[in-house]
Short mmCIF file of C-alpha atoms in Angstrom, two decimals:
data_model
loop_
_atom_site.label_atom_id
_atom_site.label_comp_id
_atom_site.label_asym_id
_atom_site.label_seq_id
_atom_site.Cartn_x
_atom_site.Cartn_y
_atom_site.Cartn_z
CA UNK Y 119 -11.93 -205.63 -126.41
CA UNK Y 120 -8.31 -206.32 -125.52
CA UNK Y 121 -7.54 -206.37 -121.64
CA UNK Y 122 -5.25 -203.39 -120.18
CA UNK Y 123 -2.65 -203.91 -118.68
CA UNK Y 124 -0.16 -202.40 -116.24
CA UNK Y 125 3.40 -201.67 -117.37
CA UNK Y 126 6.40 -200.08 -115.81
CA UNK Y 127 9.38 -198.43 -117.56
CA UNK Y 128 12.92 -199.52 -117.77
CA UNK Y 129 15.73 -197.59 -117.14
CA UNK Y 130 19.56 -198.35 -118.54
CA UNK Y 131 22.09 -196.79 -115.90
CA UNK Y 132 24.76 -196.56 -114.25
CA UNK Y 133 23.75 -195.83 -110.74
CA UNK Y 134 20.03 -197.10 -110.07
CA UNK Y 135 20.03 -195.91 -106.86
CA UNK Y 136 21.13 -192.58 -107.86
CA UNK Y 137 18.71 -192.31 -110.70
CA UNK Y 138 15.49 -194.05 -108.71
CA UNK Y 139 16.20 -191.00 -106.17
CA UNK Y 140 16.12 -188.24 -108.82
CA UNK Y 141 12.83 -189.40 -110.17
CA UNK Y 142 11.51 -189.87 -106.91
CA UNK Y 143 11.84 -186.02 -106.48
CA UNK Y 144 10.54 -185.13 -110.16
CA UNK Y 145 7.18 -187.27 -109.91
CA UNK Y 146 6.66 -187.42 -106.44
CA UNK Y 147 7.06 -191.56 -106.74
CA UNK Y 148 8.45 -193.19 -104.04
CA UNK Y 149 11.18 -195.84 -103.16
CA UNK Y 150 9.84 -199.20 -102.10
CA UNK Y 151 10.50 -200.21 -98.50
CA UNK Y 152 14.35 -202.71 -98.04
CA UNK Y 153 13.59 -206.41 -97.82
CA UNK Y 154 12.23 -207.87 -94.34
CA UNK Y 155 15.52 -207.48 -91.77
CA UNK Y 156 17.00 -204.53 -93.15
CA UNK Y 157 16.57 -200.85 -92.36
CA UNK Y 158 17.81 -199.29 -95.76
CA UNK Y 159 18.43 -200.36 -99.21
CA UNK Y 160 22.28 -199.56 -98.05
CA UNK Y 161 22.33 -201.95 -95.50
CA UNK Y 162 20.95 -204.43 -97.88
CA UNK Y 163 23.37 -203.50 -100.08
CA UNK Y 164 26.40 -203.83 -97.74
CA UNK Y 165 25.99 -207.83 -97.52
CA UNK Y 166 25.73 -208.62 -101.27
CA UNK Y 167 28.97 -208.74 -103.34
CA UNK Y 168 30.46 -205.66 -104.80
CA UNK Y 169 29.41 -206.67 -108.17
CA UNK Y 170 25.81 -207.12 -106.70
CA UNK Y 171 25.36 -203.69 -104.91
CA UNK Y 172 23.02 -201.14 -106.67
CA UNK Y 173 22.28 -203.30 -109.21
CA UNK Y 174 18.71 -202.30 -109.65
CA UNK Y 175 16.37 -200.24 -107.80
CA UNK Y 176 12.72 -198.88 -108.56
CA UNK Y 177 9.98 -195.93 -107.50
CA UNK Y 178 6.10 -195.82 -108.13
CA UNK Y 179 3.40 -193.91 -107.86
CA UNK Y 180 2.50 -193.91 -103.96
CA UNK Y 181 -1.17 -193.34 -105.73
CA UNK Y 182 -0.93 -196.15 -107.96
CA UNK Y 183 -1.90 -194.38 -111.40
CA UNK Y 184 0.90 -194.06 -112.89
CA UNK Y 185 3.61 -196.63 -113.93
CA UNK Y 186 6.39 -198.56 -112.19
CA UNK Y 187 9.72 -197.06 -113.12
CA UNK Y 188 12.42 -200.00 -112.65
CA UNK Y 189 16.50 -198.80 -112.85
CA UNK Y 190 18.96 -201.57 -113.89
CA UNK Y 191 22.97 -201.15 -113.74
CA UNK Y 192 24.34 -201.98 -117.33
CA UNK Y 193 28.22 -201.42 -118.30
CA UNK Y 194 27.96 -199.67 -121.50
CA UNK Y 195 26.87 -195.91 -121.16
CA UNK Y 196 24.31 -193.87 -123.30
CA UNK Y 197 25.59 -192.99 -126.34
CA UNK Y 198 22.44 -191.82 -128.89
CA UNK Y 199 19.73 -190.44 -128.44
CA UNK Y 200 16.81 -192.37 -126.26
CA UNK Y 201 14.05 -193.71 -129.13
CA UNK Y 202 11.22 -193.21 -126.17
CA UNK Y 203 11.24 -190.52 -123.37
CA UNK Y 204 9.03 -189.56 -120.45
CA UNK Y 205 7.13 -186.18 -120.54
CA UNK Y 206 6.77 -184.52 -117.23
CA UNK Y 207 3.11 -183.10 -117.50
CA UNK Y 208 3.33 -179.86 -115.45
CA UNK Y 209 0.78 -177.40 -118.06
CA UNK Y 210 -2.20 -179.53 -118.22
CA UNK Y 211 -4.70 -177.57 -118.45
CA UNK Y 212 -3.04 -174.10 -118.44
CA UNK Y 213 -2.58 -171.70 -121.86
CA UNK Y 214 0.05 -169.13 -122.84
CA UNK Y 215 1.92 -167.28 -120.22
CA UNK Y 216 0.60 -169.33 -117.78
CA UNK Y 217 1.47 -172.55 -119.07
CA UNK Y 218 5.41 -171.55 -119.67
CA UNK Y 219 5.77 -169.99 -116.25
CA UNK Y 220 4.79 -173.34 -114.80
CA UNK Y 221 7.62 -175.11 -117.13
CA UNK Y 222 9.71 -172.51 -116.22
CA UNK Y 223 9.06 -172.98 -112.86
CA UNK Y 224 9.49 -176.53 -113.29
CA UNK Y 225 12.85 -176.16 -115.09
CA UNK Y 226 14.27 -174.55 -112.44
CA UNK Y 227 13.32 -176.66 -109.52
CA UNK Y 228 14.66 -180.21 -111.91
CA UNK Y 229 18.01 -178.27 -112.99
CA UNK Y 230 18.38 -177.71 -108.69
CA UNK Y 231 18.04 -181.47 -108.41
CA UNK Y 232 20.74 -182.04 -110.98
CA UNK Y 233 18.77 -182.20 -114.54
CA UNK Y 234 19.76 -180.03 -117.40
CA UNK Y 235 17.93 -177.69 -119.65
CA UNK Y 236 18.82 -178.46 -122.97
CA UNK Y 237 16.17 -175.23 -124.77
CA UNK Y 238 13.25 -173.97 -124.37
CA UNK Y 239 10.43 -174.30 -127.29
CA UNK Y 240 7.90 -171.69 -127.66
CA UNK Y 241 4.63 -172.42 -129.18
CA UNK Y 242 4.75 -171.63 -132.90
CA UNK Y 243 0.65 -171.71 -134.02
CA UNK Y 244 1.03 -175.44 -134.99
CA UNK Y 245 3.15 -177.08 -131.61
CA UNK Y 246 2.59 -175.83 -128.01
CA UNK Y 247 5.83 -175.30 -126.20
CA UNK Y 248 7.87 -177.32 -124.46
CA UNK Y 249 11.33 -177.12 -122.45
CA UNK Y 250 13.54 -180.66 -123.44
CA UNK Y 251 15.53 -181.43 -120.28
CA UNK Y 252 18.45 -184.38 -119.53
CA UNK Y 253 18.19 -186.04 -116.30
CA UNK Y 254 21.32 -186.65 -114.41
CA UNK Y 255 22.54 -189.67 -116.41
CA UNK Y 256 21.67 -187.89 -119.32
CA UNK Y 257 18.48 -189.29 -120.38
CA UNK Y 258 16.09 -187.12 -122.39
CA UNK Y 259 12.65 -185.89 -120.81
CA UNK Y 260 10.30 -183.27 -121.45
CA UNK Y 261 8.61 -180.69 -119.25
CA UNK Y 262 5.11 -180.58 -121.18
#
C-alpha cells in the first residue's frame, strides 16, 4: 500500500497577503506566526526590498486536518478558468431546504468578506446543489 502523504495547495496571486487573510476567514485557517524578532508579517516586510515584500504568505488548519494553503505573488493575472478549485463543505450532512439555507447562509457571510456569487445551482434529481463563488482575486470555489 502506497504511503499518504500531506500536501498543501498553491495559490497564483497578486497580493498573498491579501488572499492568505480572506481564506483565513472562509476556513477558519490561520496565519503562521512572523519570523523570530519581528512582531508582524508587516514589519518583516518593511526591511526586505520592495520587490521582496508580500511575496508569499500561507494559512493552515490550526487543527491540522486539512491542507496547507501557500499564496505566491506572480506578474501575470488570471485569465481562464482555474482547472482545480476548492469546495467549501458547509452541507455535509444536511438535505433539501436545510442544506441550501446553510449555502445561503454561507454565501452571504463570503460575499461580506469580499467573494462573489457567481449562481446558485439547485438540485436537479441527478446533482445536489451548489452555489459557485469567486474569491477576491477571482479564483473559482464552491460552497458544497
Amino acid at each position: 500500500m502506497p504511503e499518504i502523504r500531506t500536501f498543501q495547495v498553491t495559490f497564483d496571486c497578486a497580493e498573498p497577503g491579501r488572499l492568505a487573510r480572506f481564506w483565513c476567514e472562509v476556513l477558519g485557517y490561520v496565519m503562521p506566526p512572523p519570523p523570530e524578532g519581528f512582531t508582524t508579517w508587516e514589519e518583516h516586510d518593511s526591511t526586505l526590498p520592495a520587490e521582496k515584500r508580500d511575496a508569499w504568505s500561507a494559512c493552515s488548519d490550526p487543527s491540522g486536518v486539512g491542507p496547507r494553503l501557500y499564496f505566491q505573488r506572480v506578474p501575470e493575472g488570471k485569465v481562464v478558468k482555474n482547472r482545480v478549485h476548492l469546495d467549501v463543505r458547509v452541507g455535509t450532512g444536511l438535505v433539501g431546504d436545510e442544506r441550501l439555507a446553510a449555502f445561503e447562509a454561507e454565501c452571504v457571510r463570503l460575499v461580506a468578506l469580499g467573494a462573489t456569487h457567481v449562481q446558485t445551482l439547485y438540485a436537479d434529481g441527478e446533482n445536489e446543489s451548489c452555489i459557485p463563488m469567486l474569491d477576491i482575486e477571482g479564483n473559482e470555489f464552491c460552497i458544497d
